[in-house]
Amino acid sequence: MSTDILLDVQNVTRRFGGLVANSDVSVEVRRGEILGLIGPNGAGKSTLFNLIAGAFPPNEGSIRFEGQDIARLSGPARCRLGIARTFQVPRSFDSMSVLDNVMVGAFAKEPGSAAARRVAYETLAFCGLQQRAPAPAGELTPPEKRRLEVARALATKPKLLLLDEVMTGLTPSEARLGVELVRKVRDQGVTVVMVEHVMEIVMPLVDRAVVLNLGKVLAEGKPRDVVRDDAVITAYLGERHRAA
């Protein structure tokens, strides 16, 4: 495997009973890139995302991170190796402070509370939430909760950050701030894989896009090429996109 390939998913299949959610999927993620996973509802994006994160193992195929086979490792074990994720529905500890929520992530790499608190403060500042550090997480607005998810993941000091629809439900101005944050994360040397439905946001942001449909890879490449692909237009974007 090339040294510039951080994550290598090869011929992965995942079944749930009689449903084949992913079928013979192969995806390479290069160091330092922002990769977008897109496709219609039911395409298998969330399943592939969860396979990478360690929510469950594949039935077939391999998942290698920095050359190491991680297909059977748990989510926490993958986190210790350098894979962090957010959730489509934010999962904060609402009765705990924002700072303590991020410290939970920092404890993945920092055994002492003083060091974890320092990392948490630094990460909150990076994500623009430092003023909210003492507030209960339950008081955050929905956009702030999404940033908290990102901050907690970043506090684990990942090499690969998996973002699950972090732009969903944001206003245009909030989405612009979200795009800036993702770019800042990449500028810090963190590779990003993001599942996103808001095409107007994700396509100008990502370096490459992988389109899934019916559990299989339909297309991949640079965003400008993917959106012109006839198969992608037919399966996902629609004929109105072709006309535009």
mmCIF file of C-alpha atoms in Angstrom:
data_model
loop_
_atom_site.group_PDB
_atom_site.id
_atom_site.type_symbol
_atom_site.label_atom_id
_atom_site.label_comp_id
_atom_site.label_asym_id
_atom_site.label_seq_id
_atom_site.Cartn_x
_atom_site.Cartn_y
_atom_site.Cartn_z
ATOM 1 C CA MET A 1 0.000 0.000 0.000
ATOM 2 C CA SER A 2 1.292 3.467 -0.896
ATOM 3 C CA THR A 3 2.507 5.514 2.073
ATOM 4 C CA ASP A 4 0.158 8.357 1.121
ATOM 5 C CA ILE A 5 -2.867 6.082 1.679
ATOM 6 C CA LEU A 6 -4.022 6.531 5.262
ATOM 7 C CA LEU A 7 -7.127 4.329 5.091
ATOM 8 C CA ASP A 8 -7.622 1.465 2.665
ATOM 9 C CA VAL A 9 -11.055 -0.170 2.437
ATOM 10 C CA GLN A 10 -11.013 -3.130 0.076
ATOM 11 C CA ASN A 11 -13.907 -5.271 -1.176
ATOM 12 C CA VAL A 12 -16.002 -4.676 1.930
ATOM 13 C CA THR A 13 -19.443 -6.223 2.208
ATOM 14 C CA ARG A 14 -21.836 -5.786 5.126
ATOM 15 C CA ARG A 15 -25.118 -7.630 5.459
ATOM 16 C CA PHE A 16 -27.944 -7.164 7.937
ATOM 17 C CA GLY A 17 -29.947 -10.358 7.617
ATOM 18 C CA GLY A 18 -31.080 -10.451 4.002
ATOM 19 C CA LEU A 19 -30.205 -6.790 3.369
ATOM 20 C CA VAL A 20 -26.856 -6.091 1.725
ATOM 21 C CA ALA A 21 -26.020 -2.556 2.881
ATOM 22 C CA ASN A 22 -22.518 -2.471 1.346
ATOM 23 C CA SER A 23 -21.454 -4.759 -1.479
ATOM 24 C CA ASP A 24 -17.808 -5.139 -2.532
ATOM 25 C CA VAL A 25 -16.952 -1.518 -1.653
ATOM 26 C CA SER A 26 -13.380 -0.310 -2.108
ATOM 27 C CA VAL A 27 -12.273 3.201 -1.085
ATOM 28 C CA GLU A 28 -8.829 4.685 -0.498
ATOM 29 C CA VAL A 29 -8.389 7.769 1.678
ATOM 30 C CA ARG A 30 -5.224 9.754 1.126
ATOM 31 C CA ARG A 31 -3.359 11.599 3.835
ATOM 32 C CA GLY A 32 -4.291 15.252 4.121
ATOM 33 C CA GLU A 33 -7.380 15.191 1.924
ATOM 34 C CA ILE A 34 -11.044 15.928 2.516
ATOM 35 C CA LEU A 35 -13.071 13.079 1.061
ATOM 36 C CA GLY A 36 -16.830 13.324 0.639
ATOM 37 C CA LEU A 37 -19.161 10.310 0.805
ATOM 38 C CA ILE A 38 -22.353 11.210 -1.023
ATOM 39 C CA GLY A 39 -25.355 9.469 -2.511
ATOM 40 C CA PRO A 40 -29.113 9.080 -2.134
ATOM 41 C CA ASN A 41 -30.815 7.876 1.031
ATOM 42 C CA GLY A 42 -30.271 4.157 1.498
ATOM 43 C CA ALA A 43 -27.117 4.173 -0.602
ATOM 44 C CA GLY A 44 -24.980 2.651 2.162
ATOM 45 C CA LYS A 45 -23.096 5.760 3.258
ATOM 46 C CA SER A 46 -23.864 5.429 6.960
ATOM 47 C CA THR A 47 -23.020 1.728 6.938
ATOM 48 C CA LEU A 48 -19.635 2.369 5.335
ATOM 49 C CA PHE A 49 -19.027 5.213 7.783
ATOM 50 C CA ASN A 50 -19.819 2.933 10.724
ATOM 51 C CA LEU A 51 -17.628 0.154 9.331
ATOM 52 C CA ILE A 52 -14.693 2.569 9.245
ATOM 53 C CA ALA A 53 -15.479 3.877 12.744
ATOM 54 C CA GLY A 54 -15.766 0.392 14.228
ATOM 55 C CA ALA A 55 -19.458 0.260 15.094
ATOM 56 C CA PHE A 56 -19.515 -3.241 13.605
ATOM 57 C CA PRO A 57 -17.185 -5.409 11.477
ATOM 58 C CA PRO A 58 -17.559 -6.227 7.772
ATOM 59 C CA ASN A 59 -18.799 -9.635 6.717
ATOM 60 C CA GLU A 60 -16.198 -9.665 3.972
ATOM 61 C CA GLY A 61 -13.249 -7.542 2.919
ATOM 62 C CA SER A 62 -10.496 -5.637 4.704
ATOM 63 C CA ILE A 63 -10.073 -2.258 6.366
ATOM 64 C CA ARG A 64 -6.486 -1.111 6.878
ATOM 65 C CA PHE A 65 -5.389 2.034 8.714
ATOM 66 C CA GLU A 66 -1.755 3.038 8.239
ATOM 67 C CA GLY A 67 -1.180 -0.484 6.949
ATOM 68 C CA GLN A 68 -2.707 -2.201 9.985
ATOM 69 C CA ASP A 69 -5.738 -4.435 9.622
ATOM 70 C CA ILE A 70 -8.406 -2.892 11.875
ATOM 71 C CA ALA A 71 -11.506 -4.700 10.579
ATOM 72 C CA ARG A 72 -12.013 -6.554 13.879
ATOM 73 C CA LEU A 73 -10.959 -3.771 16.245
ATOM 74 C CA SER A 74 -13.520 -2.017 18.430
ATOM 75 C CA GLY A 75 -14.388 1.651 18.059
ATOM 76 C CA PRO A 76 -12.393 2.659 21.177
ATOM 77 C CA ALA A 77 -9.356 0.731 19.899
ATOM 78 C CA ARG A 78 -9.577 2.552 16.587
ATOM 79 C CA CYS A 79 -9.875 5.849 18.437
ATOM 80 C CA ARG A 80 -6.607 5.118 20.225
ATOM 81 C CA LEU A 81 -4.993 4.479 16.838
ATOM 82 C CA GLY A 82 -6.154 7.861 15.566
ATOM 83 C CA ILE A 83 -9.683 7.539 14.135
ATOM 84 C CA ALA A 84 -12.346 9.845 15.609
ATOM 85 C CA ARG A 85 -15.949 10.419 14.618
ATOM 86 C CA THR A 86 -18.965 12.632 15.134
ATOM 87 C CA PHE A 87 -22.580 11.451 15.093
ATOM 88 C CA GLN A 88 -25.413 12.489 12.819
ATOM 89 C CA VAL A 89 -27.529 13.219 15.910
ATOM 90 C CA PRO A 90 -25.215 15.007 18.389
ATOM 91 C CA ARG A 91 -24.504 12.929 21.499
ATOM 92 C CA SER A 92 -23.519 15.288 24.262
ATOM 93 C CA PHE A 93 -23.568 14.727 28.017
ATOM 94 C CA ASP A 94 -26.137 17.457 28.589
ATOM 95 C CA SER A 95 -25.807 17.705 32.375
ATOM 96 C CA MET A 96 -22.011 18.092 32.120
ATOM 97 C CA SER A 97 -20.240 21.283 31.163
ATOM 98 C CA VAL A 98 -19.038 21.874 27.632
ATOM 99 C CA LEU A 99 -15.464 21.670 28.935
ATOM 100 C CA ASP A 100 -16.088 18.314 30.623
ATOM 101 C CA ASN A 101 -17.657 16.959 27.430
ATOM 102 C CA VAL A 102 -14.474 17.706 25.511
ATOM 103 C CA MET A 103 -12.306 16.347 28.326
ATOM 104 C CA VAL A 104 -14.046 13.004 27.764
ATOM 105 C CA GLY A 105 -12.444 12.969 24.332
ATOM 106 C CA ALA A 106 -9.092 14.176 25.606
ATOM 107 C CA PHE A 107 -8.863 11.284 28.071
ATOM 108 C CA ALA A 108 -8.402 8.957 25.076
ATOM 109 C CA LYS A 109 -4.798 10.151 24.873
ATOM 110 C CA GLU A 110 -4.249 12.113 28.107
ATOM 111 C CA PRO A 111 -4.382 10.026 31.312
ATOM 112 C CA GLY A 112 -4.163 12.996 33.674
ATOM 113 C CA SER A 113 -7.015 15.437 34.291
ATOM 114 C CA ALA A 114 -4.797 18.527 34.146
ATOM 115 C CA ALA A 115 -3.459 17.618 30.709
ATOM 116 C CA ALA A 116 -6.940 16.627 29.503
ATOM 117 C CA ARG A 117 -8.339 19.968 30.689
ATOM 118 C CA ARG A 118 -5.602 21.864 28.861
ATOM 119 C CA VAL A 119 -6.273 19.946 25.629
ATOM 120 C CA ALA A 120 -10.010 20.537 26.039
ATOM 121 C CA TYR A 121 -9.570 24.307 26.453
ATOM 122 C CA GLU A 122 -7.272 24.469 23.428
ATOM 123 C CA THR A 123 -9.708 22.466 21.324
ATOM 124 C CA LEU A 124 -12.692 24.573 22.362
ATOM 125 C CA ALA A 125 -10.777 27.703 21.376
ATOM 126 C CA PHE A 126 -9.944 26.124 18.015
ATOM 127 C CA CYS A 127 -13.643 25.368 17.453
ATOM 128 C CA GLY A 128 -14.853 28.789 18.606
ATOM 129 C CA LEU A 129 -16.570 27.512 21.747
ATOM 130 C CA GLN A 130 -14.209 28.766 24.449
ATOM 131 C CA GLN A 131 -16.810 31.200 25.814
ATOM 132 C CA ARG A 132 -19.198 28.309 26.340
ATOM 133 C CA ALA A 133 -16.755 26.125 28.289
ATOM 134 C CA PRO A 134 -18.492 26.434 31.710
ATOM 135 C CA ALA A 135 -22.053 26.129 30.348
ATOM 136 C CA PRO A 136 -24.015 22.878 30.582
ATOM 137 C CA ALA A 137 -23.926 21.175 27.196
ATOM 138 C CA GLY A 138 -27.722 20.957 27.262
ATOM 139 C CA GLU A 139 -27.897 24.753 26.908
ATOM 140 C CA LEU A 140 -26.066 24.839 23.576
ATOM 141 C CA THR A 141 -27.860 25.710 20.358
ATOM 142 C CA PRO A 142 -28.030 22.967 17.681
ATOM 143 C CA PRO A 143 -25.134 24.498 15.682
ATOM 144 C CA GLU A 144 -23.073 24.756 18.873
ATOM 145 C CA LYS A 145 -23.813 21.116 19.688
ATOM 146 C CA ARG A 146 -22.457 20.108 16.295
ATOM 147 C CA ARG A 147 -19.284 22.074 17.023
ATOM 148 C CA LEU A 148 -19.068 20.382 20.403
ATOM 149 C CA GLU A 149 -19.180 17.009 18.631
ATOM 150 C CA VAL A 150 -16.270 18.110 16.445
ATOM 151 C CA ALA A 151 -14.355 19.464 19.442
ATOM 152 C CA ARG A 152 -14.747 16.245 21.438
ATOM 153 C CA ALA A 153 -13.536 14.215 18.447
ATOM 154 C CA LEU A 154 -10.577 16.539 17.855
ATOM 155 C CA ALA A 155 -9.587 16.301 21.514
ATOM 156 C CA THR A 156 -8.675 12.657 20.875
ATOM 157 C CA LYS A 157 -5.915 13.987 18.562
ATOM 158 C CA PRO A 158 -7.008 12.007 15.518
ATOM 159 C CA LYS A 159 -5.202 11.397 12.270
ATOM 160 C CA LEU A 160 -8.531 10.699 10.570
ATOM 161 C CA LEU A 161 -11.725 12.578 11.435
ATOM 162 C CA LEU A 162 -15.082 11.146 10.329
ATOM 163 C CA LEU A 163 -17.779 13.814 10.100
ATOM 164 C CA ASP A 164 -21.381 12.601 9.896
ATOM 165 C CA GLU A 165 -23.605 15.298 8.377
ATOM 166 C CA VAL A 166 -22.172 18.130 10.477
ATOM 167 C CA MET A 167 -23.706 20.746 8.136
ATOM 168 C CA THR A 168 -27.271 19.425 8.339
ATOM 169 C CA GLY A 169 -29.812 21.970 9.550
ATOM 170 C CA LEU A 170 -27.410 24.926 9.530
ATOM 171 C CA THR A 171 -28.245 28.348 8.135
ATOM 172 C CA PRO A 172 -26.048 29.586 5.256
ATOM 173 C CA SER A 173 -23.936 31.701 7.621
ATOM 174 C CA GLU A 174 -23.559 28.818 10.084
ATOM 175 C CA ALA A 175 -22.632 26.503 7.219
ATOM 176 C CA ARG A 176 -19.908 28.914 6.085
ATOM 177 C CA LEU A 177 -18.414 28.792 9.569
ATOM 178 C CA GLY A 178 -18.639 25.002 9.443
ATOM 179 C CA VAL A 179 -16.763 24.910 6.143
ATOM 180 C CA GLU A 180 -14.060 27.163 7.590
ATOM 181 C CA LEU A 181 -13.710 24.837 10.579
ATOM 182 C CA VAL A 182 -13.343 21.731 8.391
ATOM 183 C CA ARG A 183 -10.645 23.474 6.360
ATOM 184 C CA LYS A 184 -8.858 24.507 9.549
ATOM 185 C CA VAL A 185 -8.940 20.902 10.723
ATOM 186 C CA ARG A 186 -7.341 19.732 7.475
ATOM 187 C CA ASP A 187 -4.755 22.520 7.729
ATOM 188 C CA GLN A 188 -3.743 21.038 11.089
ATOM 189 C CA GLY A 189 -2.781 17.825 9.278
ATOM 190 C CA VAL A 190 -5.946 15.846 9.998
ATOM 191 C CA THR A 191 -7.462 13.853 7.142
ATOM 192 C CA VAL A 192 -11.241 14.231 6.866
ATOM 193 C CA VAL A 193 -13.961 11.908 5.570
ATOM 194 C CA MET A 194 -17.403 13.474 5.601
ATOM 195 C CA VAL A 195 -20.872 12.150 4.885
ATOM 196 C CA GLU A 196 -23.006 15.038 3.724
ATOM 197 C CA HIS A 197 -26.293 15.634 1.893
ATOM 198 C CA VAL A 198 -25.977 19.375 1.267
ATOM 199 C CA MET A 199 -24.343 19.304 -2.153
ATOM 200 C CA GLU A 200 -23.871 23.082 -2.357
ATOM 201 C CA ILE A 201 -21.648 22.831 0.708
ATOM 202 C CA VAL A 202 -19.791 19.587 0.268
ATOM 203 C CA MET A 203 -18.786 19.718 -3.397
ATOM 204 C CA PRO A 204 -16.747 22.969 -3.210
ATOM 205 C CA LEU A 205 -15.182 21.736 0.055
ATOM 206 C CA VAL A 206 -13.968 18.214 -0.702
ATOM 207 C CA ASP A 207 -10.889 17.244 -2.703
ATOM 208 C CA ARG A 208 -12.510 14.017 -3.929
ATOM 209 C CA ALA A 209 -15.985 12.550 -3.802
ATOM 210 C CA VAL A 210 -17.122 8.930 -3.634
ATOM 211 C CA VAL A 211 -20.718 8.354 -4.715
ATOM 212 C CA LEU A 212 -22.524 5.317 -3.306
ATOM 213 C CA ASN A 213 -25.752 3.906 -4.702
ATOM 214 C CA LEU A 214 -27.542 0.716 -3.717
ATOM 215 C CA GLY A 215 -24.622 -0.270 -1.501
ATOM 216 C CA LYS A 216 -21.974 -0.008 -4.219
ATOM 217 C CA VAL A 217 -19.496 2.613 -5.414
ATOM 218 C CA LEU A 218 -21.139 4.336 -8.365
ATOM 219 C CA ALA A 219 -18.433 6.901 -9.108
ATOM 220 C CA GLU A 220 -15.428 8.623 -7.576
ATOM 221 C CA GLY A 221 -13.135 11.451 -8.505
ATOM 222 C CA LYS A 222 -12.828 15.207 -8.385
ATOM 223 C CA PRO A 223 -16.115 16.934 -7.547
ATOM 224 C CA ARG A 224 -16.368 18.717 -10.895
ATOM 225 C CA ASP A 225 -16.079 15.394 -12.715
ATOM 226 C CA VAL A 226 -18.426 13.474 -10.430
ATOM 227 C CA VAL A 227 -21.297 15.952 -10.821
ATOM 228 C CA ARG A 228 -21.081 15.579 -14.618
ATOM 229 C CA ASP A 229 -21.200 11.787 -14.525
ATOM 230 C CA ASP A 230 -24.362 10.554 -16.251
ATOM 231 C CA ALA A 231 -24.804 7.683 -13.800
ATOM 232 C CA VAL A 232 -24.553 10.059 -10.813
ATOM 233 C CA ILE A 233 -27.043 12.478 -12.364
ATOM 234 C CA THR A 234 -29.514 9.673 -13.037
ATOM 235 C CA ALA A 235 -29.184 7.975 -9.619
ATOM 236 C CA TYR A 236 -28.729 10.959 -7.330
ATOM 237 C CA LEU A 237 -28.618 14.502 -8.672
ATOM 238 C CA GLY A 238 -31.584 14.340 -11.036
ATOM 239 C CA GLU A 239 -32.238 15.698 -14.497
ATOM 240 C CA ARG A 240 -32.745 19.251 -13.215
ATOM 241 C CA HIS A 241 -29.054 19.214 -12.282
ATOM 242 C CA ARG A 242 -28.149 18.197 -15.844
ATOM 243 C CA ALA A 243 -30.138 21.131 -17.197
ATOM 244 C CA ALA A 244 -28.455 23.513 -14.744
#
